[in-house]
PDB file of C-alpha atoms in Angstrom:
ATOM      1  CA  MET A 269      34.140 -34.285  61.195  1.00 48.00           C
ATOM      2  CA  ALA A 270      32.655 -31.138  62.551  1.00 56.00           C
ATOM      3  CA  LEU A 271      33.802 -27.725  61.431  1.00 57.00           C
ATOM      4  CA  SER A 272      34.604 -25.255  64.052  1.00 60.00           C
ATOM      5  CA  LEU A 273      34.444 -21.516  63.625  1.00 64.00           C
ATOM      6  CA  ASN A 274      37.762 -21.059  65.319  1.00 68.00           C
ATOM      7  CA  MET A 275      39.510 -22.908  62.562  1.00 67.00           C
ATOM      8  CA  GLU A 276      42.218 -20.982  60.763  1.00 72.00           C
ATOM      9  CA  LEU A 277      42.242 -21.172  56.998  1.00 70.00           C
ATOM     10  CA  LYS A 278      45.731 -21.111  55.603  1.00 78.00           C
ATOM     11  CA  LEU A 279      46.357 -20.926  51.890  1.00 78.00           C
ATOM     12  CA  SER A 280      49.458 -22.507  50.646  1.00 86.00           C
ATOM     13  CA  PRO A 281      51.475 -20.831  47.894  1.00 86.00           C
ATOM     14  CA  GLU A 282      50.292 -23.538  45.487  1.00 88.00           C
ATOM     15  CA  LEU A 283      46.608 -22.801  46.243  1.00 85.00           C
ATOM     16  CA  ARG A 284      47.168 -19.063  45.788  1.00 87.00           C
ATOM     17  CA  GLN A 285      48.881 -19.689  42.475  1.00 91.00           C
ATOM     18  CA  LEU A 286      46.025 -21.999  41.427  1.00 90.00           C
ATOM     19  CA  GLY A 287      43.448 -19.352  42.398  1.00 89.00           C
ATOM     20  CA  LEU A 288      45.324 -16.705  40.436  1.00 92.00           C
ATOM     21  CA  ARG A 289      45.495 -18.970  37.393  1.00 93.00           C
ATOM     22  CA  VAL A 290      41.765 -19.774  37.623  1.00 93.00           C
ATOM     23  CA  GLY A 291      40.976 -16.029  37.877  1.00 94.00           C
ATOM     24  CA  ILE A 292      43.135 -15.194  34.861  1.00 95.00           C
ATOM     25  CA  GLY A 293      41.607 -18.106  32.950  1.00 94.00           C
ATOM     26  CA  MET A 294      38.056 -16.929  33.705  1.00 95.00           C
ATOM     27  CA  THR A 295      38.970 -13.379  32.599  1.00 95.00           C
ATOM     28  CA  LEU A 296      40.456 -14.677  29.342  1.00 95.00           C
ATOM     29  CA  LEU A 297      37.399 -16.887  28.785  1.00 94.00           C
ATOM     30  CA  ALA A 298      35.065 -13.919  29.308  1.00 93.00           C
ATOM     31  CA  ALA A 299      37.113 -11.795  26.885  1.00 93.00           C
ATOM     32  CA  ALA A 300      37.071 -14.596  24.294  1.00 91.00           C
ATOM     33  CA  VAL A 301      33.284 -14.998  24.610  1.00 91.00           C
ATOM     34  CA  TYR A 302      32.861 -11.241  24.154  1.00 91.00           C
ATOM     35  CA  LEU A 303      35.163 -11.127  21.136  1.00 89.00           C
ATOM     36  CA  LEU A 304      33.831 -14.268  19.459  1.00 90.00           C
ATOM     37  CA  ALA A 305      30.119 -14.095  20.275  1.00 89.00           C
ATOM     38  CA  VAL A 306      28.915 -10.703  21.516  1.00 90.00           C
ATOM     39  CA  MET A 307      30.824  -8.402  19.122  1.00 91.00           C
ATOM     40  CA  PRO A 308      29.737 -10.266  15.953  1.00 90.00           C
ATOM     41  CA  LEU A 309      26.153 -10.238  17.200  1.00 91.00           C
ATOM     42  CA  LEU A 310      26.231  -6.454  17.775  1.00 91.00           C
ATOM     43  CA  GLU A 311      27.940  -5.887  14.416  1.00 92.00           C
ATOM     44  CA  GLY A 312      25.346  -8.074  12.695  1.00 90.00           C
ATOM     45  CA  ARG A 313      22.495  -6.022  14.170  1.00 92.00           C
ATOM     46  CA  ARG A 314      24.144  -2.778  13.050  1.00 93.00           C
ATOM     47  CA  LEU A 315      24.609  -4.152   9.534  1.00 92.00           C
ATOM     48  CA  ASP A 316      20.984  -5.335   9.451  1.00 93.00           C
ATOM     49  CA  ARG A 317      19.827  -1.797  10.288  1.00 94.00           C
ATOM     50  CA  GLU A 318      22.046  -0.314   7.561  1.00 93.00           C
ATOM     51  CA  ILE A 319      20.792  -2.873   5.032  1.00 92.00           C
ATOM     52  CA  ALA A 320      17.183  -2.042   5.905  1.00 93.00           C
ATOM     53  CA  GLU A 321      17.873   1.688   5.454  1.00 92.00           C
ATOM     54  CA  GLN A 322      19.550   1.115   2.084  1.00 90.00           C
ATOM     55  CA  GLN A 323      16.702  -1.119   0.919  1.00 91.00           C
ATOM     56  CA  ALA A 324      14.201   1.599   1.846  1.00 89.00           C
ATOM     57  CA  LYS A 325      16.223   4.129  -0.181  1.00 85.00           C
ATOM     58  CA  ILE A 326      16.358   1.750  -3.146  1.00 85.00           C
ATOM     59  CA  GLU A 327      12.586   1.180  -2.989  1.00 86.00           C
ATOM     60  CA  ARG A 328      11.972   4.962  -3.027  1.00 81.00           C
ATOM     61  CA  GLN A 329      14.281   5.342  -6.012  1.00 79.00           C
ATOM     62  CA  GLN A 330      12.620   2.442  -7.835  1.00 81.00           C
ATOM     63  CA  ARG A 331       9.206   4.074  -7.412  1.00 81.00           C
ATOM     64  CA  LEU A 332      10.542   7.203  -9.135  1.00 77.00           C
ATOM     65  CA  MET A 333      12.476   5.377 -11.884  1.00 79.00           C
ATOM     66  CA  PRO A 334       9.547   5.039 -14.356  1.00 79.00           C
ATOM     67  CA  THR A 335       8.784   8.733 -13.971  1.00 76.00           C
ATOM     68  CA  LEU A 336      12.379   9.821 -14.441  1.00 73.00           C
ATOM     69  CA  ALA A 337      12.857   7.448 -17.396  1.00 76.00           C
ATOM     70  CA  SER A 338       9.692   8.787 -19.028  1.00 76.00           C
ATOM     71  CA  LEU A 339      10.778  12.397 -18.532  1.00 73.00           C
ATOM     72  CA  ALA A 340      14.238  11.601 -19.915  1.00 71.00           C
ATOM     73  CA  ARG A 341      12.739   9.831 -22.932  1.00 72.00           C
ATOM     74  CA  ASP A 342      10.415  12.760 -23.637  1.00 68.00           C
ATOM     75  CA  ALA A 343      13.288  15.225 -23.250  1.00 62.00           C
ATOM     76  CA  GLN A 344      15.333  13.303 -25.814  1.00 60.00           C
ATOM     77  CA  ASN A 345      12.416  13.310 -28.259  1.00 58.00           C
ATOM     78  CA  ALA A 346      11.812  17.047 -27.936  1.00 55.00           C
ATOM     79  CA  THR A 347      13.685  19.688 -29.856  1.00 55.00           C
ATOM     80  CA  LEU A 348      15.659  22.307 -27.985  1.00 51.00           C
ATOM     81  CA  GLU A 349      13.461  25.116 -29.294  1.00 53.00           C
ATOM     82  CA  ALA A 350      10.337  23.445 -27.908  1.00 54.00           C
ATOM     83  CA  LEU A 351      11.888  23.385 -24.441  1.00 53.00           C
ATOM     84  CA  LEU A 352      12.969  27.025 -24.410  1.00 54.00           C
ATOM     85  CA  PRO A 353      10.425  29.384 -22.902  1.00 49.00           C
ATOM     86  CA  PRO A 354       9.134  32.173 -25.095  1.00 52.00           C
ATOM     87  CA  LYS A 355      10.300  35.674 -24.345  1.00 60.00           C
ATOM     88  CA  ALA A 356       8.443  36.837 -21.248  1.00 64.00           C
ATOM     89  CA  GLU A 357       5.769  39.491 -21.650  1.00 80.00           C
ATOM     90  CA  PRO A 358       5.789  41.419 -18.362  1.00 83.00           C
ATOM     91  CA  MET A 359       2.625  41.285 -16.299  1.00 84.00           C
ATOM     92  CA  PRO A 360       1.405  44.586 -14.826  1.00 86.00           C
ATOM     93  CA  ARG A 361       2.498  44.822 -11.181  1.00 83.00           C
ATOM     94  CA  ALA A 362      -1.049  45.569 -10.087  1.00 84.00           C
ATOM     95  CA  GLN A 363      -2.166  42.183 -11.437  1.00 85.00           C
ATOM     96  CA  ALA A 364       0.656  40.066  -9.952  1.00 84.00           C
ATOM     97  CA  TYR A 365      -1.660  38.685  -7.275  1.00 85.00           C
ATOM     98  CA  LEU A 366      -3.654  36.930 -10.034  1.00 88.00           C
ATOM     99  CA  VAL A 367      -0.745  34.591 -10.813  1.00 90.00           C
ATOM    100  CA  THR A 368      -1.597  32.293  -7.908  1.00 91.00           C
ATOM    101  CA  GLU A 369      -5.157  31.885  -9.163  1.00 92.00           C
ATOM    102  CA  GLN A 370      -3.945  31.376 -12.747  1.00 91.00           C
ATOM    103  CA  LEU A 371      -1.514  28.606 -11.698  1.00 92.00           C
ATOM    104  CA  GLY A 372      -4.262  26.967  -9.662  1.00 93.00           C
ATOM    105  CA  HIS A 373      -6.604  26.912 -12.671  1.00 93.00           C
ATOM    106  CA  MET A 374      -3.836  25.543 -14.910  1.00 93.00           C
ATOM    107  CA  ALA A 375      -3.134  22.719 -12.454  1.00 93.00           C
ATOM    108  CA  VAL A 376      -6.798  21.774 -12.045  1.00 94.00           C
ATOM    109  CA  ALA A 377      -7.258  21.807 -15.831  1.00 94.00           C
ATOM    110  CA  VAL A 378      -4.649  19.039 -16.249  1.00 93.00           C
ATOM    111  CA  GLY A 379      -5.954  16.973 -13.305  1.00 93.00           C
ATOM    112  CA  LEU A 380      -3.606  18.049 -10.516  1.00 93.00           C
ATOM    113  CA  GLU A 381      -4.613  18.842  -6.965  1.00 93.00           C
ATOM    114  CA  VAL A 382      -3.452  22.265  -5.746  1.00 93.00           C
ATOM    115  CA  LEU A 383      -1.860  21.934  -2.309  1.00 92.00           C
ATOM    116  CA  ASP A 384      -0.390  25.444  -2.056  1.00 93.00           C
ATOM    117  CA  VAL A 385       0.384  28.419  -4.313  1.00 93.00           C
ATOM    118  CA  SER A 386       1.931  31.595  -2.947  1.00 92.00           C
ATOM    119  CA  LEU A 387       3.731  34.780  -3.980  1.00 91.00           C
ATOM    120  CA  ASP A 388       6.950  35.907  -2.305  1.00 90.00           C
ATOM    121  CA  PRO A 389       6.974  39.730  -2.374  1.00 88.00           C
ATOM    122  CA  ALA A 390      10.359  39.735  -0.586  1.00 89.00           C
ATOM    123  CA  SER A 391      11.891  38.160  -3.701  1.00 88.00           C
ATOM    124  CA  MET A 392      11.496  41.493  -5.480  1.00 86.00           C
ATOM    125  CA  ALA A 393      14.439  42.762  -3.425  1.00 87.00           C
ATOM    126  CA  VAL A 394      16.696  40.389  -5.402  1.00 87.00           C
ATOM    127  CA  ASP A 395      15.144  41.127  -8.817  1.00 86.00           C
ATOM    128  CA  PRO A 396      12.750  44.099  -8.870  1.00 86.00           C
ATOM    129  CA  ASP A 397      11.512  43.222 -12.381  1.00 87.00           C
ATOM    130  CA  SER A 398      10.093  39.838 -11.328  1.00 88.00           C
ATOM    131  CA  ILE A 399       8.312  38.141  -8.451  1.00 90.00           C
ATOM    132  CA  GLN A 400       8.823  34.615  -7.182  1.00 93.00           C
ATOM    133  CA  VAL A 401       5.882  32.202  -7.129  1.00 94.00           C
ATOM    134  CA  GLN A 402       5.917  28.843  -5.357  1.00 94.00           C
ATOM    135  CA  GLY A 403       3.396  26.087  -5.821  1.00 94.00           C
ATOM    136  CA  VAL A 404       2.903  22.551  -4.540  1.00 95.00           C
ATOM    137  CA  PHE A 405       0.730  20.201  -6.585  1.00 94.00           C
ATOM    138  CA  ALA A 406      -0.145  16.496  -6.466  1.00 93.00           C
ATOM    139  CA  GLY A 407      -1.377  14.083  -9.097  1.00 92.00           C
ATOM    140  CA  GLU A 408      -0.436  11.544 -11.733  1.00 91.00           C
ATOM    141  CA  LEU A 409       2.551  11.640 -14.076  1.00 89.00           C
ATOM    142  CA  GLU A 410       0.499  12.726 -17.097  1.00 90.00           C
ATOM    143  CA  GLY A 411      -0.870  15.718 -15.189  1.00 91.00           C
ATOM    144  CA  VAL A 412       2.597  16.706 -13.962  1.00 90.00           C
ATOM    145  CA  ARG A 413       4.008  16.532 -17.481  1.00 91.00           C
ATOM    146  CA  ALA A 414       1.095  18.517 -18.945  1.00 91.00           C
ATOM    147  CA  PHE A 415       1.388  21.152 -16.206  1.00 92.00           C
ATOM    148  CA  LEU A 416       5.122  21.629 -16.863  1.00 90.00           C
ATOM    149  CA  LEU A 417       4.455  22.024 -20.593  1.00 89.00           C
ATOM    150  CA  ASP A 418       1.671  24.533 -19.858  1.00 89.00           C
ATOM    151  CA  LEU A 419       4.025  26.483 -17.561  1.00 88.00           C
ATOM    152  CA  ASN A 420       6.430  26.783 -20.473  1.00 84.00           C
ATOM    153  CA  GLN A 421       3.703  28.528 -22.482  1.00 83.00           C
ATOM    154  CA  LEU A 422       2.898  31.035 -19.713  1.00 85.00           C
ATOM    155  CA  ALA A 423       3.381  34.453 -21.351  1.00 83.00           C
ATOM    156  CA  SER A 424       4.814  36.239 -18.313  1.00 87.00           C
ATOM    157  CA  LEU A 425       7.140  33.413 -17.215  1.00 87.00           C
ATOM    158  CA  SER A 426      10.636  34.813 -16.687  1.00 85.00           C
ATOM    159  CA  ARG A 427      12.274  31.523 -15.573  1.00 86.00           C
ATOM    160  CA  VAL A 428      11.652  28.297 -13.723  1.00 88.00           C
ATOM    161  CA  GLU A 429      14.007  28.203 -10.756  1.00 90.00           C
ATOM    162  CA  LYS A 430      13.246  24.820  -9.241  1.00 92.00           C
ATOM    163  CA  VAL A 431      11.118  21.741  -9.857  1.00 91.00           C
ATOM    164  CA  GLU A 432      11.122  18.955  -7.270  1.00 92.00           C
ATOM    165  CA  LEU A 433       9.244  15.672  -7.655  1.00 90.00           C
ATOM    166  CA  ARG A 434       8.668  12.960  -5.077  1.00 90.00           C
ATOM    167  CA  ALA A 435       6.468   9.903  -4.826  1.00 87.00           C
ATOM    168  CA  VAL A 436       3.863  10.107  -2.056  1.00 84.00           C
ATOM    169  CA  ASP A 437       1.175   7.458  -1.511  1.00 83.00           C
ATOM    170  CA  GLY A 438       1.147   6.178  -5.087  1.00 82.00           C
ATOM    171  CA  ARG A 439       1.112   9.583  -6.758  1.00 88.00           C
ATOM    172  CA  LEU A 440       3.561  12.375  -7.467  1.00 89.00           C
ATOM    173  CA  GLU A 441       3.960  15.532  -5.451  1.00 93.00           C
ATOM    174  CA  MET A 442       5.621  18.424  -7.279  1.00 92.00           C
ATOM    175  CA  MET A 443       7.031  21.675  -5.919  1.00 93.00           C
ATOM    176  CA  VAL A 444       7.578  24.415  -8.511  1.00 94.00           C
ATOM    177  CA  GLN A 445       9.416  27.674  -7.906  1.00 93.00           C
ATOM    178  CA  LEU A 446       9.367  30.211 -10.732  1.00 92.00           C
ATOM    179  CA  ARG A 447       9.646  33.898 -11.481  1.00 91.00           C
ATOM    180  CA  ILE A 448       7.046  36.006 -13.261  1.00 90.00           C
ATOM    181  CA  ALA A 449       8.211  39.078 -15.189  1.00 88.00           C
ATOM    182  CA  LEU A 450       6.652  42.317 -13.961  1.00 87.00           C
ATOM    183  CA  GLY A 451       6.066  45.505 -15.914  1.00 80.00           C
ATOM    184  CA  ALA A 452       4.833  48.948 -15.058  1.00 70.00           C
TER     185      ALA A 452
END
């Protein structure tokens, strides 16, 4: 039986209805595959990323836990008077630039590496009787602890404003922000 190009194709109402049903069925099948297979797969990948991020945060916290526990234990063993700084003896304003060198020597003496120490002359606008000093140091826990205790004994220390610790490549990095009392 040869097909001719002049042949008219007539669809009966039953064939049209069958075609419509097959089309709707294929659409429903595609939606079901998306809902039952693709969405859970995408959700699983998103959850895997969130789990990996949380595990990284937990690992960072676990690296700092011994340090924080040690500092907390030492703080509980110390008396309140030992933690209070002595009354600040103002440093002459003309010698304020020496504070950076003094902090550097203190850090090296306890085994810390000095990454940066700087004065902030603009801070005198807030408190004209003191100047802000910022320092970044790196080293082991014992050196960090010794440096903080030595800072407490600094005669011209007005107050410690901020101390931040973080673990970097198997050692601690510490940022200290403090104020030095200035005199005439």
